[in-house]
Coordinates of C-alpha atoms and ligand atoms in Angstrom, one line a residue:
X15 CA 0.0 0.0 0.0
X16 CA 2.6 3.0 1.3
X17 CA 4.5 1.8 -1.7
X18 CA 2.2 2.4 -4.2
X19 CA 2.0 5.6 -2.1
X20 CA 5.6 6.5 -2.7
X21 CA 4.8 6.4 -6.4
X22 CA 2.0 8.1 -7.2
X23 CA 2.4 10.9 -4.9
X24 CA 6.4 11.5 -4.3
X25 CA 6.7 9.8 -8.0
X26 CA 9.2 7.6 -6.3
X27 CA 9.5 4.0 -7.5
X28 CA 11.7 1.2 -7.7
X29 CA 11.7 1.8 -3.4
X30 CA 10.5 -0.5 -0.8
X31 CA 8.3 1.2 1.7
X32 CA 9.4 -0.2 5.1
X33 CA 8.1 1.5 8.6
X34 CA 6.5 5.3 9.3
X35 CA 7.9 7.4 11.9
X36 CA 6.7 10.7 13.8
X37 CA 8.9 13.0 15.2
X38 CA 9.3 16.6 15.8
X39 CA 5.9 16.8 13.7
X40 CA 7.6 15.2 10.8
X41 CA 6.5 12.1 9.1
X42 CA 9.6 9.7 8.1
X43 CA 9.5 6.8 5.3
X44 CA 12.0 4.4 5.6
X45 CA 12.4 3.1 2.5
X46 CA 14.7 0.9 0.5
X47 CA 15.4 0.1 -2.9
X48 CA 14.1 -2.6 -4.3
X49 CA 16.8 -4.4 -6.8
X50 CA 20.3 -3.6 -7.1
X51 CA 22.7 -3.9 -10.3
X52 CA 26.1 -3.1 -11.1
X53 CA 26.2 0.5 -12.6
X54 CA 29.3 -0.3 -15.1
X55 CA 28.4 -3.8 -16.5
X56 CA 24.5 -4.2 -15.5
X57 CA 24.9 -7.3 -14.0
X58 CA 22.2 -8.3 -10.9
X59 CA 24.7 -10.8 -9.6
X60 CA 25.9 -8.0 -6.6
X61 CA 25.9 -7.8 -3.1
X62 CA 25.3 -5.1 -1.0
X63 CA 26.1 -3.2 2.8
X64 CA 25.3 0.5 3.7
X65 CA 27.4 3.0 3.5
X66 CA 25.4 5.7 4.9
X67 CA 21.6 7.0 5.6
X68 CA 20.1 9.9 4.0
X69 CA 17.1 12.3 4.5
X70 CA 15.4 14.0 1.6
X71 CA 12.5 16.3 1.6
X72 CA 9.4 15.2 -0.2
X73 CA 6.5 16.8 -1.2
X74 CA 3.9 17.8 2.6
X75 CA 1.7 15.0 3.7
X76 CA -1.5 17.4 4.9
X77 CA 0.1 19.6 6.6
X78 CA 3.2 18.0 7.8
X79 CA 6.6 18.0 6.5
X80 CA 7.7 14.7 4.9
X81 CA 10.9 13.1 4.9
X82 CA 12.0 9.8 2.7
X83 CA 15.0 7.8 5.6
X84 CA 16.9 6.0 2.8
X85 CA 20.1 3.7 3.4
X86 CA 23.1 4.5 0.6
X87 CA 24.8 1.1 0.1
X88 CA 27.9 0.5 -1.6
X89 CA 27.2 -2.3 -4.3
X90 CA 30.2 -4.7 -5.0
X91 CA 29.7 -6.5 -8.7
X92 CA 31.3 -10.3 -8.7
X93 CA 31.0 -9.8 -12.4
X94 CA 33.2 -6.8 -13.0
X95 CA 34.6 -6.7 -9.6
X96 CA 33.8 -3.2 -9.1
X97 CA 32.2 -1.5 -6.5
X98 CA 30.3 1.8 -6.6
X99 CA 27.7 3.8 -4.4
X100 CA 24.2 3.5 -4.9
X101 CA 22.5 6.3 -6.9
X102 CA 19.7 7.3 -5.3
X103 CA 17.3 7.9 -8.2
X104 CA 14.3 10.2 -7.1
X105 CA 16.7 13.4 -6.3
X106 CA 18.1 15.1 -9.2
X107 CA 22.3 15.4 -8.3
X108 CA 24.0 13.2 -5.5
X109 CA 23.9 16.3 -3.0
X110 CA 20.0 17.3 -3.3
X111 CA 18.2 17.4 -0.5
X112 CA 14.8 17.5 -2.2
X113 CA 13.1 14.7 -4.1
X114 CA 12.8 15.6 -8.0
X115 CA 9.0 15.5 -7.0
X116 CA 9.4 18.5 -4.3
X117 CA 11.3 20.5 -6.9
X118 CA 8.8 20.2 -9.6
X119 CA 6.4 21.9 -7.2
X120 CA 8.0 24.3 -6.0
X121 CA 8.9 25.6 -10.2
X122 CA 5.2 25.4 -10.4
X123 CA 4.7 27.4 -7.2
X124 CA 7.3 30.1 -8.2
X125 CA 4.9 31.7 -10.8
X126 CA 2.6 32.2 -8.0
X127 CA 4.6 32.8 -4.7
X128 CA 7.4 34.7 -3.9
X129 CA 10.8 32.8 -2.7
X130 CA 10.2 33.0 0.8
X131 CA 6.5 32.3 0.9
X132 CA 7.5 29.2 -0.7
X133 CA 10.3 28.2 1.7
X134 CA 8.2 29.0 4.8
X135 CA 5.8 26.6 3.2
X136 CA 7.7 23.7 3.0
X137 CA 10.8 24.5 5.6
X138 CA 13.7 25.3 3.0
X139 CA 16.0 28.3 3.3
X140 CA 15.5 30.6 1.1
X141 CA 18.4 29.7 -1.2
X142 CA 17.2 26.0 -1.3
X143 CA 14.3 27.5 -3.5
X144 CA 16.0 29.8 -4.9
X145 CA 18.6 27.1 -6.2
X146 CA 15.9 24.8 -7.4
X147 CA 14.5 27.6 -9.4
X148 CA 17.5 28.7 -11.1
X149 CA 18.2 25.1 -12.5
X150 CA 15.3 25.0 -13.6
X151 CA 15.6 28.4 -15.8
X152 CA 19.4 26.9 -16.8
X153 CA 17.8 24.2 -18.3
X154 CA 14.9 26.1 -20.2
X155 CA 17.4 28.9 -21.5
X156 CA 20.2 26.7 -22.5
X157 CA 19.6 26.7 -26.2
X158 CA 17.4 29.9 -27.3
X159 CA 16.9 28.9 -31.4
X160 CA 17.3 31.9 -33.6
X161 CA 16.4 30.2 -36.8
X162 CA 13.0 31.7 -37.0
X163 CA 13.7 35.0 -35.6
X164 CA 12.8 37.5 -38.4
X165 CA 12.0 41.1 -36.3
X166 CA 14.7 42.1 -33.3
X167 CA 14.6 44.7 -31.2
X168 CA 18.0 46.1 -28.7
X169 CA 17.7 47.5 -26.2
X170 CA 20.3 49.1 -23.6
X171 CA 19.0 49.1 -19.8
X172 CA 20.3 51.0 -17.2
X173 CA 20.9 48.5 -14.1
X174 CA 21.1 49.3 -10.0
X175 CA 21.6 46.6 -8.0
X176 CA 22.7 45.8 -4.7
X177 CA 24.4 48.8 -5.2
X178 CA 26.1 48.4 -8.5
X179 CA 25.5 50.0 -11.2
X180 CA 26.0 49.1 -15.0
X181 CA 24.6 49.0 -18.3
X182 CA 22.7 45.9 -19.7
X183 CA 22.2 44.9 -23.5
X184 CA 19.1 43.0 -24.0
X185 CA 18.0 41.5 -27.9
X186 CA 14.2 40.5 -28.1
X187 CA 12.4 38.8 -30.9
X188 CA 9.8 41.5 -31.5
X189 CA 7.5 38.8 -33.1
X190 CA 7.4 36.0 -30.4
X191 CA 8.2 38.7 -27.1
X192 CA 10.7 36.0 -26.3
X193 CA 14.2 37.5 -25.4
X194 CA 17.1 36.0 -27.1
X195 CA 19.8 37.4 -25.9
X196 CA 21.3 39.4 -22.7
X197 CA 25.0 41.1 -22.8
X198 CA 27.1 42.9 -19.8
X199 CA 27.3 46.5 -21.3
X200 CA 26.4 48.2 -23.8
X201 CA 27.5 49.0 -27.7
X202 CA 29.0 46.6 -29.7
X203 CA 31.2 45.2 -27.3
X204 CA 28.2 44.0 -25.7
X205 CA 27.1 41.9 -28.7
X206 CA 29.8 39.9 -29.6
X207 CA 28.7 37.0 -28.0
X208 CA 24.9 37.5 -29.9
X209 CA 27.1 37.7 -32.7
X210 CA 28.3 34.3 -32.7
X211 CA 25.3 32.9 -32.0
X212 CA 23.3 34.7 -35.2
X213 CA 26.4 33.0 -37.5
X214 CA 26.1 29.9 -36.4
X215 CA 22.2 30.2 -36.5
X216 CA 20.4 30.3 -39.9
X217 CA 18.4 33.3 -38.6
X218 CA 17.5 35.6 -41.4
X219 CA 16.9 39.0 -39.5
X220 CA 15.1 41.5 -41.6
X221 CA 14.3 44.2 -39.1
X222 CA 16.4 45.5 -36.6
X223 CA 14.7 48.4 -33.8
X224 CA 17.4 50.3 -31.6
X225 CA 17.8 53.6 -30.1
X226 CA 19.7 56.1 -32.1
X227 CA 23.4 55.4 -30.9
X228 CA 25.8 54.9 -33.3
X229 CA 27.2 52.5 -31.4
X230 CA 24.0 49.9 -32.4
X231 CA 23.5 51.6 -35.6
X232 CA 27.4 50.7 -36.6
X233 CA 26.5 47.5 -35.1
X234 CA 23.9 46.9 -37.1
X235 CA 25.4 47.7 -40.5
X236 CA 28.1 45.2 -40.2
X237 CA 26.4 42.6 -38.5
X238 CA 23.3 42.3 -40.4
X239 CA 23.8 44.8 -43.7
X240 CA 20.7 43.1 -44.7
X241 CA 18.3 43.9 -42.4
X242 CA 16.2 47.4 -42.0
X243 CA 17.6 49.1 -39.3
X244 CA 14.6 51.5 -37.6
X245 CA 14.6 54.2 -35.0
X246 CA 11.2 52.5 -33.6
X247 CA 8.6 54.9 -32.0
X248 CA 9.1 53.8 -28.5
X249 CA 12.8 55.0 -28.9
X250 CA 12.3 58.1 -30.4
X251 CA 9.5 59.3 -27.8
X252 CA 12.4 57.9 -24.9
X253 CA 14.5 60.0 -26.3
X254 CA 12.8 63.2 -26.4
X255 CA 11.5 62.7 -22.9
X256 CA 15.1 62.8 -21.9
X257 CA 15.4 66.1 -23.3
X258 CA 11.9 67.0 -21.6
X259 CA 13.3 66.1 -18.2
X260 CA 16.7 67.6 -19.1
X261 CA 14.8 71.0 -19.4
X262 CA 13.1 70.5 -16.3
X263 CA 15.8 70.3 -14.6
X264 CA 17.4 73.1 -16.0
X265 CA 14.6 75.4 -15.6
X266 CA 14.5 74.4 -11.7
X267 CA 18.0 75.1 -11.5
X268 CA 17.2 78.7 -12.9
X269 CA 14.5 80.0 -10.9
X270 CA 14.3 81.2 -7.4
X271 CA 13.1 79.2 -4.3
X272 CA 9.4 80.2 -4.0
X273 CA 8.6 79.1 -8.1
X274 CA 10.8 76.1 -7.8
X275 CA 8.6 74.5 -5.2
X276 CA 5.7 74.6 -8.0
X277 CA 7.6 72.3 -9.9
X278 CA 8.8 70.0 -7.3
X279 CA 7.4 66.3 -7.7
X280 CA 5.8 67.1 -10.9
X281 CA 8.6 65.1 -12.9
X282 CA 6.1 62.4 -13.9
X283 CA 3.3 65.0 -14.8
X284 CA 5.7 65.9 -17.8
X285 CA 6.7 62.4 -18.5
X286 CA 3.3 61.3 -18.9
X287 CA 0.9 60.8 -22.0
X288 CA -1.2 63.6 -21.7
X289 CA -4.1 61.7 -22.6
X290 CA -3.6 59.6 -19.7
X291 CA -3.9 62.4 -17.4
X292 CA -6.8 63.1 -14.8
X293 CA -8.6 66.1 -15.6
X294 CA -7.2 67.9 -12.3
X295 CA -3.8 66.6 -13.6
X296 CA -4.2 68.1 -17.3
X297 CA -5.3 71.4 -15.3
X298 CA -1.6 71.6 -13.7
X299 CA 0.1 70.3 -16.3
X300 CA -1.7 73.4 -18.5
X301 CA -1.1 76.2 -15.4
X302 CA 2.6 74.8 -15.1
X303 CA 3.4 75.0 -18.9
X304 CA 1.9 78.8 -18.8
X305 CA 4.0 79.8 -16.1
X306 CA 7.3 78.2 -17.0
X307 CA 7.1 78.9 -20.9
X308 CA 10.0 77.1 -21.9
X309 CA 8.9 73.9 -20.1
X310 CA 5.8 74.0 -21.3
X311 CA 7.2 74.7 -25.1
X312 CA 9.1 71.7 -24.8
X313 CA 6.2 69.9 -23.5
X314 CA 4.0 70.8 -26.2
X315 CA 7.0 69.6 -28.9
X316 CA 7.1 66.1 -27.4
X317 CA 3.3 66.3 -27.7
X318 CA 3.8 67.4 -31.4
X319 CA 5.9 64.4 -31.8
X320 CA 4.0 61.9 -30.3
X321 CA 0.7 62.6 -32.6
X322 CA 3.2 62.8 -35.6
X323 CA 2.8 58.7 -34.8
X324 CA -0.6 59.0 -34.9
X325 CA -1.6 60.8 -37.4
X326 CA 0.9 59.7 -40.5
X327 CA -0.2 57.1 -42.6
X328 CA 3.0 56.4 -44.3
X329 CA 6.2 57.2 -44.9
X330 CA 6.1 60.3 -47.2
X331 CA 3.6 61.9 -44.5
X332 CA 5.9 60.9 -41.8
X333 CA 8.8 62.4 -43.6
X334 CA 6.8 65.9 -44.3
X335 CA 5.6 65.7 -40.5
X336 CA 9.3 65.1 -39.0
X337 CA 11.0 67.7 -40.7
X338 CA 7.7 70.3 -40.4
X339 CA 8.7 69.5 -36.2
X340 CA 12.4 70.3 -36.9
X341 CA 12.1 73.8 -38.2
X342 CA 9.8 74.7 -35.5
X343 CA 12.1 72.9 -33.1
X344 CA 14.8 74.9 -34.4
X345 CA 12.8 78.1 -34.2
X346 CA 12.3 78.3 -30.4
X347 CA 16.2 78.3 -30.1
X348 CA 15.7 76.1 -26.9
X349 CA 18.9 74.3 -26.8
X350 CA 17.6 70.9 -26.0
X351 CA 14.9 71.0 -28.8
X352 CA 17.9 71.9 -31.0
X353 CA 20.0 69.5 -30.5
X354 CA 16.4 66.8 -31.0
X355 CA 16.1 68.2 -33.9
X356 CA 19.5 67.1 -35.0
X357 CA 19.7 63.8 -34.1
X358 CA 16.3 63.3 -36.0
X359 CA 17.6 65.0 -38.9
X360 CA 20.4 62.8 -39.4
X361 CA 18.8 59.6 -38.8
X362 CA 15.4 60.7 -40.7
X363 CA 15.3 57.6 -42.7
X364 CA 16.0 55.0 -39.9
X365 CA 12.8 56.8 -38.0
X366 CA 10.4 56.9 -41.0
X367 CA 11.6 53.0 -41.9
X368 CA 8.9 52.5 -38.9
X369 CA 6.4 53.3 -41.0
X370 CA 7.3 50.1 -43.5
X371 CA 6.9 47.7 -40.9
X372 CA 3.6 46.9 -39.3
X373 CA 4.9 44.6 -36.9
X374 CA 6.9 46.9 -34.4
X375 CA 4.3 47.4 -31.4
X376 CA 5.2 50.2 -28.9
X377 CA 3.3 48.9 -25.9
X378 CA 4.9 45.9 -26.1
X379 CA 8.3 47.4 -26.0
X380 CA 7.1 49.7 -23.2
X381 CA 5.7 46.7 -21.3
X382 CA 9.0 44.8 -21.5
X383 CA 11.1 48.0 -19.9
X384 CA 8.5 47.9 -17.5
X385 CA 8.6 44.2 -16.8
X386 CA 13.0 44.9 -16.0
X387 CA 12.3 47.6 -13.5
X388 CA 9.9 45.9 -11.8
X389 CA 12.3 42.9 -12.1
X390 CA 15.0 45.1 -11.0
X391 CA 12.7 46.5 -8.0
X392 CA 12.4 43.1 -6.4
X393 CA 16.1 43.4 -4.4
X394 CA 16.3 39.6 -4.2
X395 CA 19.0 37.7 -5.2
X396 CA 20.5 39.6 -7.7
X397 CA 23.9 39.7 -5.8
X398 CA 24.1 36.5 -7.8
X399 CA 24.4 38.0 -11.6
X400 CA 23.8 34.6 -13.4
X401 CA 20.0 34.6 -11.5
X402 CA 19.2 37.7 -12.5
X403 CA 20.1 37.1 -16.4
X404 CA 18.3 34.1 -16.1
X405 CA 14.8 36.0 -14.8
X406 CA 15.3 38.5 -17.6
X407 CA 14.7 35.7 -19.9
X408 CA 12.2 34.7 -18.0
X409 CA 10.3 37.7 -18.1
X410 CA 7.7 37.1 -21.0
X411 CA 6.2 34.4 -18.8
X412 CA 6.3 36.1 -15.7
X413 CA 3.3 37.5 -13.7
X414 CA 4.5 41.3 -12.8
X415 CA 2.1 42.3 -10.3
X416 CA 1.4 39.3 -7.9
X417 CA 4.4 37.8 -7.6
X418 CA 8.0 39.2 -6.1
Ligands
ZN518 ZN1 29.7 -5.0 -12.8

């Protein structure tokens, strides 16, 4: 009976089920294994004594914590006179201390529960789960297939953790959401591994989305001179909200104590879509832009450029609209809006390309930047690099919000 047990709910077989023990508020299996062969030549013709006794976590019994007693014996073959120690087959390398079983569950758990809900649950420390997690991910991330990539997107992130700071590179098949690829740095540098991988894959990359660094765009040109390289939408908007808050700041820096406390904490309130705003919101945002007229012009040109996206229906119109934007950006002599103006100027036809692909989807680039700083946000772990990597390719199939 408490064999059959053993299989079919710690998926343990070829053991003996021998005696039950309570202690401490634990229930112990002894168990045994059943037959023994010689692991060089096969042969059933061996004999056996213990070398040692183990205890291995199993899956809960109720609400009790269950442990499997199980001797080790040392197996002498009269056919190949060898001798070699029992494997024990239900844990999944000869130092586990959880049965194959318990680890499943916890995997399965992770997309639910945070780490240490988890090892509360079933008495682990915390890197016990967070051990058996990262296996896990080794396993599903050690071959990512780039044959059938078509559409990537890079994408540099700026990283803070555990006190560190440092630039990631992160290459994402804009198709499938999956990520393919994550590199220490950014630039080129930072793709020469990705590099080897897209020769030795048969990958036929036609579109390429990046920021406007010539780094990536130099990148780009030698690595895949095939493919349509395109300042995506997503990028482009980025960018000039980094001129936005650039202006913000200088404008606080200029103004005298009593006005600069109008503007404090609104950072966001210019960041934002307008559209997006609550009515009282819109109302600031509208008194603020009045009162600090350069803000608020620069405010209203990232505006301009966001409805360029919406409004153009292809690339001629784009064209017309983007270069209609850089004379008047040029016109209000605002430094920052100057030097926009430039950098869209010169890479004009990588930003209109957008417009000759229907598959590059903003949200979805904005979602994944999202999904990394909320990654990031969670402190856990991430003194422990190769973890961290590892949940960035994880991300598509991770819950943001419930789990941490
Ligand atoms: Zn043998």
């Amino acid at each position: 009976m408490s064999t059959s047990l053993l299989y079919h709910t710690q998926c343990i077989r070829d053991y003996q089920y021998e005696s039950t023990e309570y202690k401490d508020g634990h229930v112990i299996f002894n168990i045994r294994r059943k037959f023994f062969n010689c692991s060089k030549c096969n042969c059933p013709q061996v004999s056996v004594t213990i070398s040692r006794e183990r205890l291995i976590k199993g899956e809960k019994i109720g609400r009790k914590l269950f442990f499997l007693k199980v001797p080790v014996h040392r197996i002498y073959c009269s056919q190949c006179k060898s001798t070699t120690i029992e494997n024990v087959s239900f844990i999944s390398s000869p130092k586990a201390r959880i049965t194959r079983s318990l680890e499943r569950t916890i995997v399965e758990l992770r997309s639910e529960m945070c780490i240490s809900a988890i090892a509360e649950f079933f008495g682990l420390d915390w890197k016990t789960v967070k051990d058996c997690e990262k296996r896990h991910l080794e396993k599903k991330f050690r071959y990512i297939p780039l044959k059938n990539v078509e559409v990537i997107g890079i994408d540099e992130l700026y990283v803070k953790t555990q006190g560190r700071e440092k630039y990631i590179t992160i290459v994402r098949d804009l198709e499938s959401g999956a990520v393919l690829y994550v590199g220490d740095g950014k630039g080129a540098d930072s793709l020469q591994a990705f590099n080897l991988k897209l020769k030795h894959s048969e990958a036929k990359i036609t579109t390429v989305a990046m920021d406007m660094s010539k780094a990536y765009v130099s990148w780009g040109k030698n690595s895949l001179p095939e493919a349509l390289i395109v300042f995506d939408h997503f990028h482009v908007i980025k960018l000039m909200n980094e001129k936005l808050d650039k202006v913000r700041r200088r404008v606080a820096g200029e103004i005298d104590e009593e006005q600069r406390k109008l503007l404090k904490n609104q950072r966001y309130l210019f960041l934002r879509n307008v559209e997006n705003l609550e009515p009282d919101a819109k109302q600031l945002l509208d008194n603020l832009r009045n009162v600090f007229k350069e803000l608020g012009d620069v405010s209203m040109m990232k505006e301009g450029l966001r409805s360029i996206y919406q409004i153009s229906r292809n690339c001629s119109q784009a064209e017309a609209a983007f270069k209609n934007w850089c004379a008047i950006a040029r016109q209000t002599q605002i430094k920052e809006l100057e030097a926009m103006s430039k950098t869209i100027e010169n890479n004009l036809q990588g930003i209109i390309a957008f417009w000759k692909t229907n598959k590059l989807s903003n949200a979805g680039m904005e979602g994944f930047n999202n999904k990394v700083r909320w990654l990031i946000r969670q402190a856990y772990g991430f003194q422990d690099k190769d973890y961290f990597i590892l949940k960035i390719f994880n991300l598509p199939n991770t819950k943001t919000e419930a789990v941490s």
